[in-house]
Coordinates of C-alpha atoms in Angstrom, one line a residue:
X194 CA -8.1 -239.2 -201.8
X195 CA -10.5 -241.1 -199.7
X196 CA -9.1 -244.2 -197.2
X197 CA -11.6 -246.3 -195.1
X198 CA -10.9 -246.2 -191.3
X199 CA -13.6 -248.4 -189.9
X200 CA -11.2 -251.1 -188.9
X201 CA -10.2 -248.6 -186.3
X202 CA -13.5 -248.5 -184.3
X203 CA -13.6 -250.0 -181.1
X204 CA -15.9 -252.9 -180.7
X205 CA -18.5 -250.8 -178.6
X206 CA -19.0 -248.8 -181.5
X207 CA -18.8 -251.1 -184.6
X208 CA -22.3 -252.0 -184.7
X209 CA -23.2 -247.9 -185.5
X210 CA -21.5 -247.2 -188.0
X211 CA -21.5 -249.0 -192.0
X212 CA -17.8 -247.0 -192.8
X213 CA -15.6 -244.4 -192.0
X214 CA -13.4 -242.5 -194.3
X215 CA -10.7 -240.2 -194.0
X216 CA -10.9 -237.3 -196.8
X217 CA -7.4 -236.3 -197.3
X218 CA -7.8 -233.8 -200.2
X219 CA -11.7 -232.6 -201.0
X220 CA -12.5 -229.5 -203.1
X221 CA -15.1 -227.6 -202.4
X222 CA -16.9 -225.2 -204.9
X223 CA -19.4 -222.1 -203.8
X224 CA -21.6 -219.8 -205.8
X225 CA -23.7 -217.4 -203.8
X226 CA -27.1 -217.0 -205.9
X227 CA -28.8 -214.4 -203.2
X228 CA -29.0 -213.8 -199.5
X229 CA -31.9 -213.1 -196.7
X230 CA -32.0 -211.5 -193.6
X231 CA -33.4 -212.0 -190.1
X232 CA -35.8 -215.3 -191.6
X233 CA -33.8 -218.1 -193.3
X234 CA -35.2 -219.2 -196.3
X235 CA -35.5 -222.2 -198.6
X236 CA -34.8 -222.5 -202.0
X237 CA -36.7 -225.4 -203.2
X238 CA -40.1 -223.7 -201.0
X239 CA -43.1 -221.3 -202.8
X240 CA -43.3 -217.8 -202.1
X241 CA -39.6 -216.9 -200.8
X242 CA -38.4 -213.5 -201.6
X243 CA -34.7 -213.9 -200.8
X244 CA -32.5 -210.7 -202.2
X245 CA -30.4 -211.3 -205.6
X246 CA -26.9 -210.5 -205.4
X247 CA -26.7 -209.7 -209.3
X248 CA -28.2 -206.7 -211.2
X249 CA -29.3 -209.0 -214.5
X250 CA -32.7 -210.7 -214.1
X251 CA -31.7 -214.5 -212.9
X252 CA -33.1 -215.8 -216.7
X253 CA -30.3 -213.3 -218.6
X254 CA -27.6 -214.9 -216.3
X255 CA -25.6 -217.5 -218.0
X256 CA -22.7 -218.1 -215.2
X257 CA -22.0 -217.0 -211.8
X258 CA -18.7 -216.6 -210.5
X259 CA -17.1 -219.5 -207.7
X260 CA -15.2 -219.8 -205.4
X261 CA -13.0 -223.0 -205.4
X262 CA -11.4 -224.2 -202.0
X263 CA -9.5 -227.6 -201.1
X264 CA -9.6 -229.1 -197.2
X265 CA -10.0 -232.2 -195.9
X266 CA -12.8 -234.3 -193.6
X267 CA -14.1 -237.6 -192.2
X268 CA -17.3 -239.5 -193.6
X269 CA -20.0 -241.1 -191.2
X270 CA -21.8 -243.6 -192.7
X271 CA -24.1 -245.2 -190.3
X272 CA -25.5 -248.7 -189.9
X273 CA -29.0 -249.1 -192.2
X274 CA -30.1 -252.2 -189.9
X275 CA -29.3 -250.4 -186.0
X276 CA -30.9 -247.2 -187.7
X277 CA -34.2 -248.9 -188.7
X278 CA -34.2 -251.7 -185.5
X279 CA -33.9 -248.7 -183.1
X280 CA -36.8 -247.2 -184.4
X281 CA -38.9 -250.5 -185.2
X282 CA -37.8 -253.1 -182.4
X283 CA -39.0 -251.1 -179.5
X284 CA -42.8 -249.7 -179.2
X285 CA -42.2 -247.6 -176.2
X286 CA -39.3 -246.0 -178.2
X287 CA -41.3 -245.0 -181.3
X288 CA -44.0 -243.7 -179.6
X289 CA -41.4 -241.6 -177.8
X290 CA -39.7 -240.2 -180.7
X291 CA -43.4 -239.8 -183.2
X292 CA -44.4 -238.0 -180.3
X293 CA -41.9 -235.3 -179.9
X294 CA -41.4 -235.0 -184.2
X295 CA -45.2 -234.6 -183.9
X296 CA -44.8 -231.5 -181.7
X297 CA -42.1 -230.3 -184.1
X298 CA -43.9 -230.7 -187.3
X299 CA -46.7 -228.8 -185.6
X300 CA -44.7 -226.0 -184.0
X301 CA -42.7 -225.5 -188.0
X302 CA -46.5 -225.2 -189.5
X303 CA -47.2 -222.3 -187.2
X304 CA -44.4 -220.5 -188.7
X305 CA -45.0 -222.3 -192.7
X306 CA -45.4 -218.5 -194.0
X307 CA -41.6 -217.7 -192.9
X308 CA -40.5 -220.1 -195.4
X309 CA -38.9 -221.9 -192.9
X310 CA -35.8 -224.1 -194.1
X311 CA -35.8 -227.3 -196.5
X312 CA -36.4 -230.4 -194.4
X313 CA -39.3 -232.6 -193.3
X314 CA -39.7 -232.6 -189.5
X315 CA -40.8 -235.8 -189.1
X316 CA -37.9 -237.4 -191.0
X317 CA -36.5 -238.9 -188.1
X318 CA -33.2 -240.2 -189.4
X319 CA -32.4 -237.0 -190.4
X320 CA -32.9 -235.5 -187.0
X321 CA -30.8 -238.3 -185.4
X322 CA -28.1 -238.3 -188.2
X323 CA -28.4 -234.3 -187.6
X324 CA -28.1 -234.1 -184.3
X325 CA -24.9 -236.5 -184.1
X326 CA -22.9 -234.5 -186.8
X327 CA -23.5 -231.4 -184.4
X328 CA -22.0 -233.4 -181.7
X329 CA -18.8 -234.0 -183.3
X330 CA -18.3 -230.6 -184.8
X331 CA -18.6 -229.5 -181.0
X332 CA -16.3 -232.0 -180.1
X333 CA -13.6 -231.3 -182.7
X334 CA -13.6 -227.9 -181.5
X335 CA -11.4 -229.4 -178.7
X336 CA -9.8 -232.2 -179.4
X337 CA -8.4 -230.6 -183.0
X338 CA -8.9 -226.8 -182.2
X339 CA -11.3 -225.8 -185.3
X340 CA -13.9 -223.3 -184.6
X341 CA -17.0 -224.6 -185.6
X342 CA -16.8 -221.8 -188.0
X343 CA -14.6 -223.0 -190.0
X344 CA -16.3 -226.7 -189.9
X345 CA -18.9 -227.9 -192.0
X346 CA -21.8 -230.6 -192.7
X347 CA -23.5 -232.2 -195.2
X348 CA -25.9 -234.7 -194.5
X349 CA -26.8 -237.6 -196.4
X350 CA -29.9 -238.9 -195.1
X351 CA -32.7 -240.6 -198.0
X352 CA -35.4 -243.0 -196.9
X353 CA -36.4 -244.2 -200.7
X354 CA -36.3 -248.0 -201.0
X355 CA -33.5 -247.6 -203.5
X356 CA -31.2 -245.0 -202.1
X357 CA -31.4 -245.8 -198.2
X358 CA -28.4 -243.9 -196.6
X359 CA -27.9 -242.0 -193.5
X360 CA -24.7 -240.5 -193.0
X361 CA -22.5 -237.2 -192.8
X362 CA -19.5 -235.5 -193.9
X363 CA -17.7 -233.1 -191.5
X364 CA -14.9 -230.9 -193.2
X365 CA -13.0 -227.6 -193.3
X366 CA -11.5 -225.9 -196.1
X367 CA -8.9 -223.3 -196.5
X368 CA -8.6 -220.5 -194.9
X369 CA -8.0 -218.1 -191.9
X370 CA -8.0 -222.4 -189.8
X371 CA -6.0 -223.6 -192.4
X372 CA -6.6 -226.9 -193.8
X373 CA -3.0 -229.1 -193.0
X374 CA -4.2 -232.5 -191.3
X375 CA -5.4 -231.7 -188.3
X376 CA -8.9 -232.8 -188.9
X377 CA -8.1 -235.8 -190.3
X378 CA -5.9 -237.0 -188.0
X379 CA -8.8 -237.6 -185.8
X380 CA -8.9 -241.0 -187.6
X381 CA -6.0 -242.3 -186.2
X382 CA -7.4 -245.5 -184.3
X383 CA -7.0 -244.1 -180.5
X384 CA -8.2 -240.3 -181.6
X385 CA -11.3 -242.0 -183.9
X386 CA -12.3 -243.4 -180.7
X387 CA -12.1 -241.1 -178.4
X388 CA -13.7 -238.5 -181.1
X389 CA -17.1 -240.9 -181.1
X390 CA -17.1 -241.4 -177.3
X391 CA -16.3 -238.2 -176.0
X392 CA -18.8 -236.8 -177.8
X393 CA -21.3 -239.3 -176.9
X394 CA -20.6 -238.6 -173.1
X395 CA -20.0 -234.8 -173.3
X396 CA -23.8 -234.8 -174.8
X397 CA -25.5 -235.7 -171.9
X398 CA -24.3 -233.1 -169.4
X399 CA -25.3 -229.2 -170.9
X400 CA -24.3 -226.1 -168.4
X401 CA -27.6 -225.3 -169.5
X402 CA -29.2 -228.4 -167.5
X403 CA -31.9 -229.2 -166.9
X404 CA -33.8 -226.1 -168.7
X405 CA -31.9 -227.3 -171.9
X406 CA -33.0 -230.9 -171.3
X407 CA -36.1 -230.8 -170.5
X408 CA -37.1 -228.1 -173.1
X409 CA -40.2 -228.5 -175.2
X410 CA -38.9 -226.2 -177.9
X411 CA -35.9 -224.0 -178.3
X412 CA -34.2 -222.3 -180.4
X413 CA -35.3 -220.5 -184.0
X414 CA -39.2 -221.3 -184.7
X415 CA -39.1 -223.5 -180.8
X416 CA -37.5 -226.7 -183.6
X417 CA -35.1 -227.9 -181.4
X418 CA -35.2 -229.8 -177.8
X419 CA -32.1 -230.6 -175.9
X420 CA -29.6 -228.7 -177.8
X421 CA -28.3 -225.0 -177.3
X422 CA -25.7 -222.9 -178.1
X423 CA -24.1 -224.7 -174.8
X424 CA -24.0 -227.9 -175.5
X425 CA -24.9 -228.4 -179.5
X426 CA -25.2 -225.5 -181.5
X427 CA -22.5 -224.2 -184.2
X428 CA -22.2 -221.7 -186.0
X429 CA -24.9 -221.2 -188.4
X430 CA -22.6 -221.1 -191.7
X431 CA -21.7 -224.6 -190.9
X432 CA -25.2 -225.8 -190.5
X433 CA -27.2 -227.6 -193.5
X434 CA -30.4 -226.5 -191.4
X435 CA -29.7 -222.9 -189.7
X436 CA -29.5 -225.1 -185.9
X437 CA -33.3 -226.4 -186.4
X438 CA -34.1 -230.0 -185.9
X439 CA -31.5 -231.0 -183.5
X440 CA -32.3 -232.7 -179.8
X441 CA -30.0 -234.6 -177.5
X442 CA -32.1 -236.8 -176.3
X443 CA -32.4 -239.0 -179.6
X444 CA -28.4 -239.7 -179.3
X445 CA -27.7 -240.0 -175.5
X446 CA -31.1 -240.3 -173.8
X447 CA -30.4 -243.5 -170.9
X448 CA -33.7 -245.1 -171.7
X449 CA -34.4 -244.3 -175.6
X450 CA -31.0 -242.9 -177.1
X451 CA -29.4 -244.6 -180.1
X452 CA -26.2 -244.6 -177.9
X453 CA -27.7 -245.9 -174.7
X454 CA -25.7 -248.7 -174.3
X455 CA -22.2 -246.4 -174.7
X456 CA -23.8 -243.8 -172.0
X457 CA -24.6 -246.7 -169.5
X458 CA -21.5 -247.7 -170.0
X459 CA -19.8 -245.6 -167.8

């Protein structure tokens, strides 16, 4: 059961976002293929050696057991035009942001031989889209009490001409949190809004400031800027991307953020 909630966006934050929905009931399905250790690995990239959790050789396999959950979330669809104008309709700022993606494509092809996880550094959407479902995992953990633990992402970012999107699903499932409304009532018109703008603001102060702002690399591999396990980090079960790719400063930076004009706000 899926209802749009965009009508209950603020006017400061309309011109972000495309939709927002409210998941009510979601079921969520998991096989476990094979596990590493110590190095994450990718399963689409050459030359991985990940460990099999089954005996048989993977070609005599003909099913894998699941696990089946139900829970509940909120969809983030973001608006195509601000996305591609706030990269396009500002020189200074796309130099700004090439230039740091440039240092973190070339810090992730130092490590290239660790098989280092799916995901084109220099996909900038990604990283902003990224960066922003962090943020409200973080935030959640106060404003509905879930562990990030127990939340989850999944990002839906393309760049092809005929299946532009850039958006993100946040959710929880069953289990030792429960799954009984509380994440979904974040949705409710004053909660939606406070969700998006608390988040916003809480970004741009880290405990770990300035060394977490200023950084040049951080994190697994050096792939992340501003973000730490202070200020934007989750747990890594609930992470597409094991906490790689992720920066503050492409959100909530006062002179080249996507949400500049809700940080000079106050």
């Amino acid at each position: 059961k899926v209802i749009d909630v965009t009508e209950n966006l603020e006017t400061n934050l309309t011109k972000y976002f495309n939709k927002i929905l409210r998941v009510d009931q979601m079921k969520i399905t998991s096989a476990q293929l094979d596990f590493s250790r110590v190095v994450p690995t990718d399963s689409d990239a050459e030359n991985t050696n990940p460990k099999n959790i089954f005996r048989g050789k993977p070609t005599e396999v003909i099913a894998y057991p699941v696990v089946e959950s139900f829970g509940e979330g909120i969809f983030f669809s973001f608006n195509e035009e601000e996305i591609e104008s706030f990269f396009n309709n500002n020189p200074a700022r796309k130099d700004y942001i090439v230039n740091k993606l440039t240092q973190l494509e070339n810090t992730k092809n130092q490590f290239s031989q660790n098989a280092i996880t799916k995901g084109n550094a220099m996909n900038w959407p990604l990283y902003l889209v990224h960066s922003f479902s962090h943020l409200i995992m973080r935030e959640l953990e106060f404003r509905a009490g879930y562990p990030t633990a127990s939340l989850s992402e999944r990002l839906y970012v393309s760049n092809e001409e005929n299946y532009i999107m850039y958006g993100c699903l946040i959710y929880t499932a069953e289990g030792s949190e429960g799954s009984m409304g509380g994440l979904i009532a974040q949705t409710r018109e004053k909660n939606l809004n406070q969700l998006i703008n608390n988040a916003i603001n809480r970004a741009t102060i880290c405990n770990s400031d300035p060394l977490c702002w200023s950084a040049e690399g951080q994190g697994l591999f050096d792939l992340n800027f501003a973000s730490c396990f202070s200020c934007s980090l989750v747990s890594e079960t609930s992470c597409e991307h094991s906490n790689l790719y992720l920066d503050r400063q492409i959100l909530v930076n006062h002179e080249y953020g996507f949400f500049k004009d809700i940080v000079n706000q106050e």
